Amino acid sequence: MTDAFEINGNTYIIIEYIEGKNLHQLIEARGRLDEIEALEIILKILEVTDYMNSLKPNPMIHGDIKPGNVIHSKGKTVLIDLGSVDTDESTAGFCAPERFSGKAKSIESDIYSIGELLHYLVCGEVK
């Protein structure tokens, strides 16, 4: 969030515009990525999730890491849709199997989603 303010009882939130394509759009346009580029993207996502998970006393778990929630442009990778941190949202194909049986999201389920994202980047398809 860049700023928030209220006018006449209405709350407005200003957030940074992230220019670029999400990873789904990138794969659709270019096809699968080479392993080095895919790993560079995954390492950046791991840095962000490691930071989120290390917050004390309440670690943040994204819970919906998928191609549409990662913007990549000019060497910059940004994990978006942090609104899913406060929900039980998950996307089939990237969600850990235990989430479908009703288990709560966890650091481990984010790691699973990142692994599925890596597969998507190098193979160009969802398992």
PDB file of C-alpha atoms in Angstrom:
ATOM      1  CA  MET A   1       0.000   0.000   0.000  1.00  0.00           C
ATOM      2  CA  THR A   2       1.313   3.422  -0.891  1.00  0.00           C
ATOM      3  CA  ASP A   3      -1.299   5.567   0.864  1.00  0.00           C
ATOM      4  CA  ALA A   4      -4.784   5.526   2.330  1.00  0.00           C
ATOM      5  CA  PHE A   5      -7.175   8.338   3.096  1.00  0.00           C
ATOM      6  CA  GLU A   6     -10.827   9.071   3.774  1.00  0.00           C
ATOM      7  CA  ILE A   7     -13.064  11.648   2.089  1.00  0.00           C
ATOM      8  CA  ASN A   8     -16.728  12.137   3.032  1.00  0.00           C
ATOM      9  CA  GLY A   9     -16.847   8.773   4.804  1.00  0.00           C
ATOM     10  CA  ASN A  10     -15.325   6.858   1.862  1.00  0.00           C
ATOM     11  CA  THR A  11     -11.965   5.159   2.304  1.00  0.00           C
ATOM     12  CA  TYR A  12      -9.523   5.182  -0.598  1.00  0.00           C
ATOM     13  CA  ILE A  13      -6.409   3.050  -0.858  1.00  0.00           C
ATOM     14  CA  ILE A  14      -3.638   3.883  -3.302  1.00  0.00           C
ATOM     15  CA  ILE A  15      -1.357   1.041  -4.280  1.00  0.00           C
ATOM     16  CA  GLU A  16       1.655   0.885  -6.534  1.00  0.00           C
ATOM     17  CA  TYR A  17       1.006  -0.055 -10.151  1.00  0.00           C
ATOM     18  CA  ILE A  18       3.277  -2.934 -11.112  1.00  0.00           C
ATOM     19  CA  GLU A  19       4.027  -2.857 -14.826  1.00  0.00           C
ATOM     20  CA  GLY A  20       4.587  -6.157 -16.554  1.00  0.00           C
ATOM     21  CA  LYS A  21       2.902  -9.438 -17.306  1.00  0.00           C
ATOM     22  CA  ASN A  22       1.888 -12.049 -14.836  1.00  0.00           C
ATOM     23  CA  LEU A  23       3.563 -15.419 -15.284  1.00  0.00           C
ATOM     24  CA  HIS A  24       0.485 -16.944 -16.919  1.00  0.00           C
ATOM     25  CA  GLN A  25       0.530 -14.205 -19.579  1.00  0.00           C
ATOM     26  CA  LEU A  26       4.282 -14.625 -19.990  1.00  0.00           C
ATOM     27  CA  ILE A  27       4.021 -18.384 -20.591  1.00  0.00           C
ATOM     28  CA  GLU A  28       1.069 -17.899 -22.951  1.00  0.00           C
ATOM     29  CA  ALA A  29       3.094 -15.396 -25.013  1.00  0.00           C
ATOM     30  CA  ARG A  30       6.535 -17.041 -24.927  1.00  0.00           C
ATOM     31  CA  GLY A  31       6.020 -20.666 -24.032  1.00  0.00           C
ATOM     32  CA  ARG A  32       7.965 -22.398 -21.318  1.00  0.00           C
ATOM     33  CA  LEU A  33      11.001 -20.721 -19.775  1.00  0.00           C
ATOM     34  CA  ASP A  34      14.525 -22.071 -19.696  1.00  0.00           C
ATOM     35  CA  GLU A  35      15.554 -23.523 -16.355  1.00  0.00           C
ATOM     36  CA  ILE A  36      17.874 -20.645 -15.375  1.00  0.00           C
ATOM     37  CA  GLU A  37      15.228 -17.938 -15.882  1.00  0.00           C
ATOM     38  CA  ALA A  38      12.610 -20.059 -14.105  1.00  0.00           C
ATOM     39  CA  LEU A  39      14.927 -20.606 -11.123  1.00  0.00           C
ATOM     40  CA  GLU A  40      15.729 -16.881 -10.905  1.00  0.00           C
ATOM     41  CA  ILE A  41      12.010 -16.131 -10.665  1.00  0.00           C
ATOM     42  CA  ILE A  42      11.420 -18.893  -8.109  1.00  0.00           C
ATOM     43  CA  LEU A  43      14.330 -17.712  -5.946  1.00  0.00           C
ATOM     44  CA  LYS A  44      12.827 -14.203  -5.812  1.00  0.00           C
ATOM     45  CA  ILE A  45       9.460 -15.645  -4.786  1.00  0.00           C
ATOM     46  CA  LEU A  46      11.170 -17.747  -2.113  1.00  0.00           C
ATOM     47  CA  GLU A  47      12.875 -14.628  -0.716  1.00  0.00           C
ATOM     48  CA  VAL A  48       9.505 -12.896  -0.377  1.00  0.00           C
ATOM     49  CA  THR A  49       7.731 -15.882   1.155  1.00  0.00           C
ATOM     50  CA  ASP A  50      10.653 -16.486   3.539  1.00  0.00           C
ATOM     51  CA  TYR A  51      10.289 -12.904   4.760  1.00  0.00           C
ATOM     52  CA  MET A  52       6.498 -13.231   5.057  1.00  0.00           C
ATOM     53  CA  ASN A  53       6.833 -16.521   6.940  1.00  0.00           C
ATOM     54  CA  SER A  54       9.422 -15.090   9.359  1.00  0.00           C
ATOM     55  CA  LEU A  55       7.236 -12.229  10.615  1.00  0.00           C
ATOM     56  CA  LYS A  56       6.718 -12.441  14.362  1.00  0.00           C
ATOM     57  CA  PRO A  57       4.442 -13.005  16.157  1.00  0.00           C
ATOM     58  CA  ASN A  58       2.173 -13.757  13.183  1.00  0.00           C
ATOM     59  CA  PRO A  59       3.815 -15.246  10.097  1.00  0.00           C
ATOM     60  CA  MET A  60       2.051 -14.419   6.825  1.00  0.00           C
ATOM     61  CA  ILE A  61       1.127 -17.307   4.567  1.00  0.00           C
ATOM     62  CA  HIS A  62       0.134 -16.302   1.037  1.00  0.00           C
ATOM     63  CA  GLY A  63      -2.004 -19.355   0.365  1.00  0.00           C
ATOM     64  CA  ASP A  64      -2.599 -18.752  -3.368  1.00  0.00           C
ATOM     65  CA  ILE A  65       0.763 -18.693  -5.124  1.00  0.00           C
ATOM     66  CA  LYS A  66       0.032 -19.199  -8.811  1.00  0.00           C
ATOM     67  CA  PRO A  67       1.145 -17.745 -12.175  1.00  0.00           C
ATOM     68  CA  GLY A  68      -1.545 -15.062 -12.126  1.00  0.00           C
ATOM     69  CA  ASN A  69      -0.275 -13.765  -8.779  1.00  0.00           C
ATOM     70  CA  VAL A  70       3.312 -13.143  -9.870  1.00  0.00           C
ATOM     71  CA  ILE A  71       4.290 -10.177 -12.049  1.00  0.00           C
ATOM     72  CA  HIS A  72       7.621 -10.412 -13.863  1.00  0.00           C
ATOM     73  CA  SER A  73       9.159  -7.634 -15.950  1.00  0.00           C
ATOM     74  CA  LYS A  74      12.658  -6.390 -16.662  1.00  0.00           C
ATOM     75  CA  GLY A  75      14.229  -8.751 -14.134  1.00  0.00           C
ATOM     76  CA  LYS A  76      11.847  -7.691 -11.364  1.00  0.00           C
ATOM     77  CA  THR A  77       9.526 -10.298  -9.831  1.00  0.00           C
ATOM     78  CA  VAL A  78       6.640  -9.267  -7.565  1.00  0.00           C
ATOM     79  CA  LEU A  79       4.258 -11.532  -5.642  1.00  0.00           C
ATOM     80  CA  ILE A  80       0.816  -9.911  -5.692  1.00  0.00           C
ATOM     81  CA  ASP A  81      -2.686 -10.523  -4.307  1.00  0.00           C
ATOM     82  CA  LEU A  82      -1.772 -10.435  -0.663  1.00  0.00           C
ATOM     83  CA  GLY A  83      -5.520 -10.308  -0.024  1.00  0.00           C
ATOM     84  CA  SER A  84      -5.407 -14.107  -0.077  1.00  0.00           C
ATOM     85  CA  VAL A  85      -3.344 -13.963   3.146  1.00  0.00           C
ATOM     86  CA  ASP A  86      -6.584 -13.329   5.049  1.00  0.00           C
ATOM     87  CA  THR A  87      -8.702 -15.917   3.206  1.00  0.00           C
ATOM     88  CA  ASP A  88      -8.743 -19.625   2.545  1.00  0.00           C
ATOM     89  CA  GLU A  89      -8.429 -19.125  -1.226  1.00  0.00           C
ATOM     90  CA  SER A  90      -6.378 -21.613  -3.203  1.00  0.00           C
ATOM     91  CA  THR A  91      -6.186 -22.467  -6.893  1.00  0.00           C
ATOM     92  CA  ALA A  92      -6.435 -26.019  -8.218  1.00  0.00           C
ATOM     93  CA  GLY A  93      -3.232 -27.124  -9.910  1.00  0.00           C
ATOM     94  CA  PHE A  94      -1.077 -25.053  -7.548  1.00  0.00           C
ATOM     95  CA  CYS A  95      -2.679 -25.881  -4.217  1.00  0.00           C
ATOM     96  CA  ALA A  96      -1.242 -28.532  -1.884  1.00  0.00           C
ATOM     97  CA  PRO A  97      -3.417 -31.689  -1.916  1.00  0.00           C
ATOM     98  CA  GLU A  98      -4.137 -31.539   1.814  1.00  0.00           C
ATOM     99  CA  ARG A  99      -5.887 -28.192   1.316  1.00  0.00           C
ATOM    100  CA  PHE A 100      -8.674 -30.011  -0.561  1.00  0.00           C
ATOM    101  CA  SER A 101      -9.338 -32.123   2.525  1.00  0.00           C
ATOM    102  CA  GLY A 102      -9.918 -28.991   4.581  1.00  0.00           C
ATOM    103  CA  LYS A 103      -6.520 -28.533   6.222  1.00  0.00           C
ATOM    104  CA  ALA A 104      -5.485 -24.941   6.870  1.00  0.00           C
ATOM    105  CA  LYS A 105      -2.902 -23.286   4.671  1.00  0.00           C
ATOM    106  CA  SER A 106       0.635 -23.459   6.000  1.00  0.00           C
ATOM    107  CA  ILE A 107       4.198 -22.525   5.170  1.00  0.00           C
ATOM    108  CA  GLU A 108       4.508 -26.009   3.701  1.00  0.00           C
ATOM    109  CA  SER A 109       1.495 -25.470   1.432  1.00  0.00           C
ATOM    110  CA  ASP A 110       3.113 -22.280   0.080  1.00  0.00           C
ATOM    111  CA  ILE A 111       6.303 -24.255  -0.615  1.00  0.00           C
ATOM    112  CA  TYR A 112       4.249 -26.879  -2.458  1.00  0.00           C
ATOM    113  CA  SER A 113       2.625 -24.142  -4.584  1.00  0.00           C
ATOM    114  CA  ILE A 114       6.048 -22.707  -5.437  1.00  0.00           C
ATOM    115  CA  GLY A 115       7.157 -26.171  -6.587  1.00  0.00           C
ATOM    116  CA  GLU A 116       4.077 -26.431  -8.819  1.00  0.00           C
ATOM    117  CA  LEU A 117       4.836 -22.954 -10.152  1.00  0.00           C
ATOM    118  CA  LEU A 118       8.380 -24.044 -11.045  1.00  0.00           C
ATOM    119  CA  HIS A 119       6.958 -27.044 -12.923  1.00  0.00           C
ATOM    120  CA  TYR A 120       4.589 -24.726 -14.807  1.00  0.00           C
ATOM    121  CA  LEU A 121       7.402 -22.355 -15.772  1.00  0.00           C
ATOM    122  CA  VAL A 122       9.719 -25.035 -17.167  1.00  0.00           C
ATOM    123  CA  CYS A 123       7.042 -27.277 -18.726  1.00  0.00           C
ATOM    124  CA  GLY A 124       4.508 -24.647 -19.787  1.00  0.00           C
ATOM    125  CA  GLU A 125       1.579 -26.605 -18.372  1.00  0.00           C
ATOM    126  CA  VAL A 126      -0.190 -27.457 -15.132  1.00  0.00           C
ATOM    127  CA  LYS A 127       0.228 -31.045 -13.899  1.00  0.00           C
TER     128      LYS A 127
END
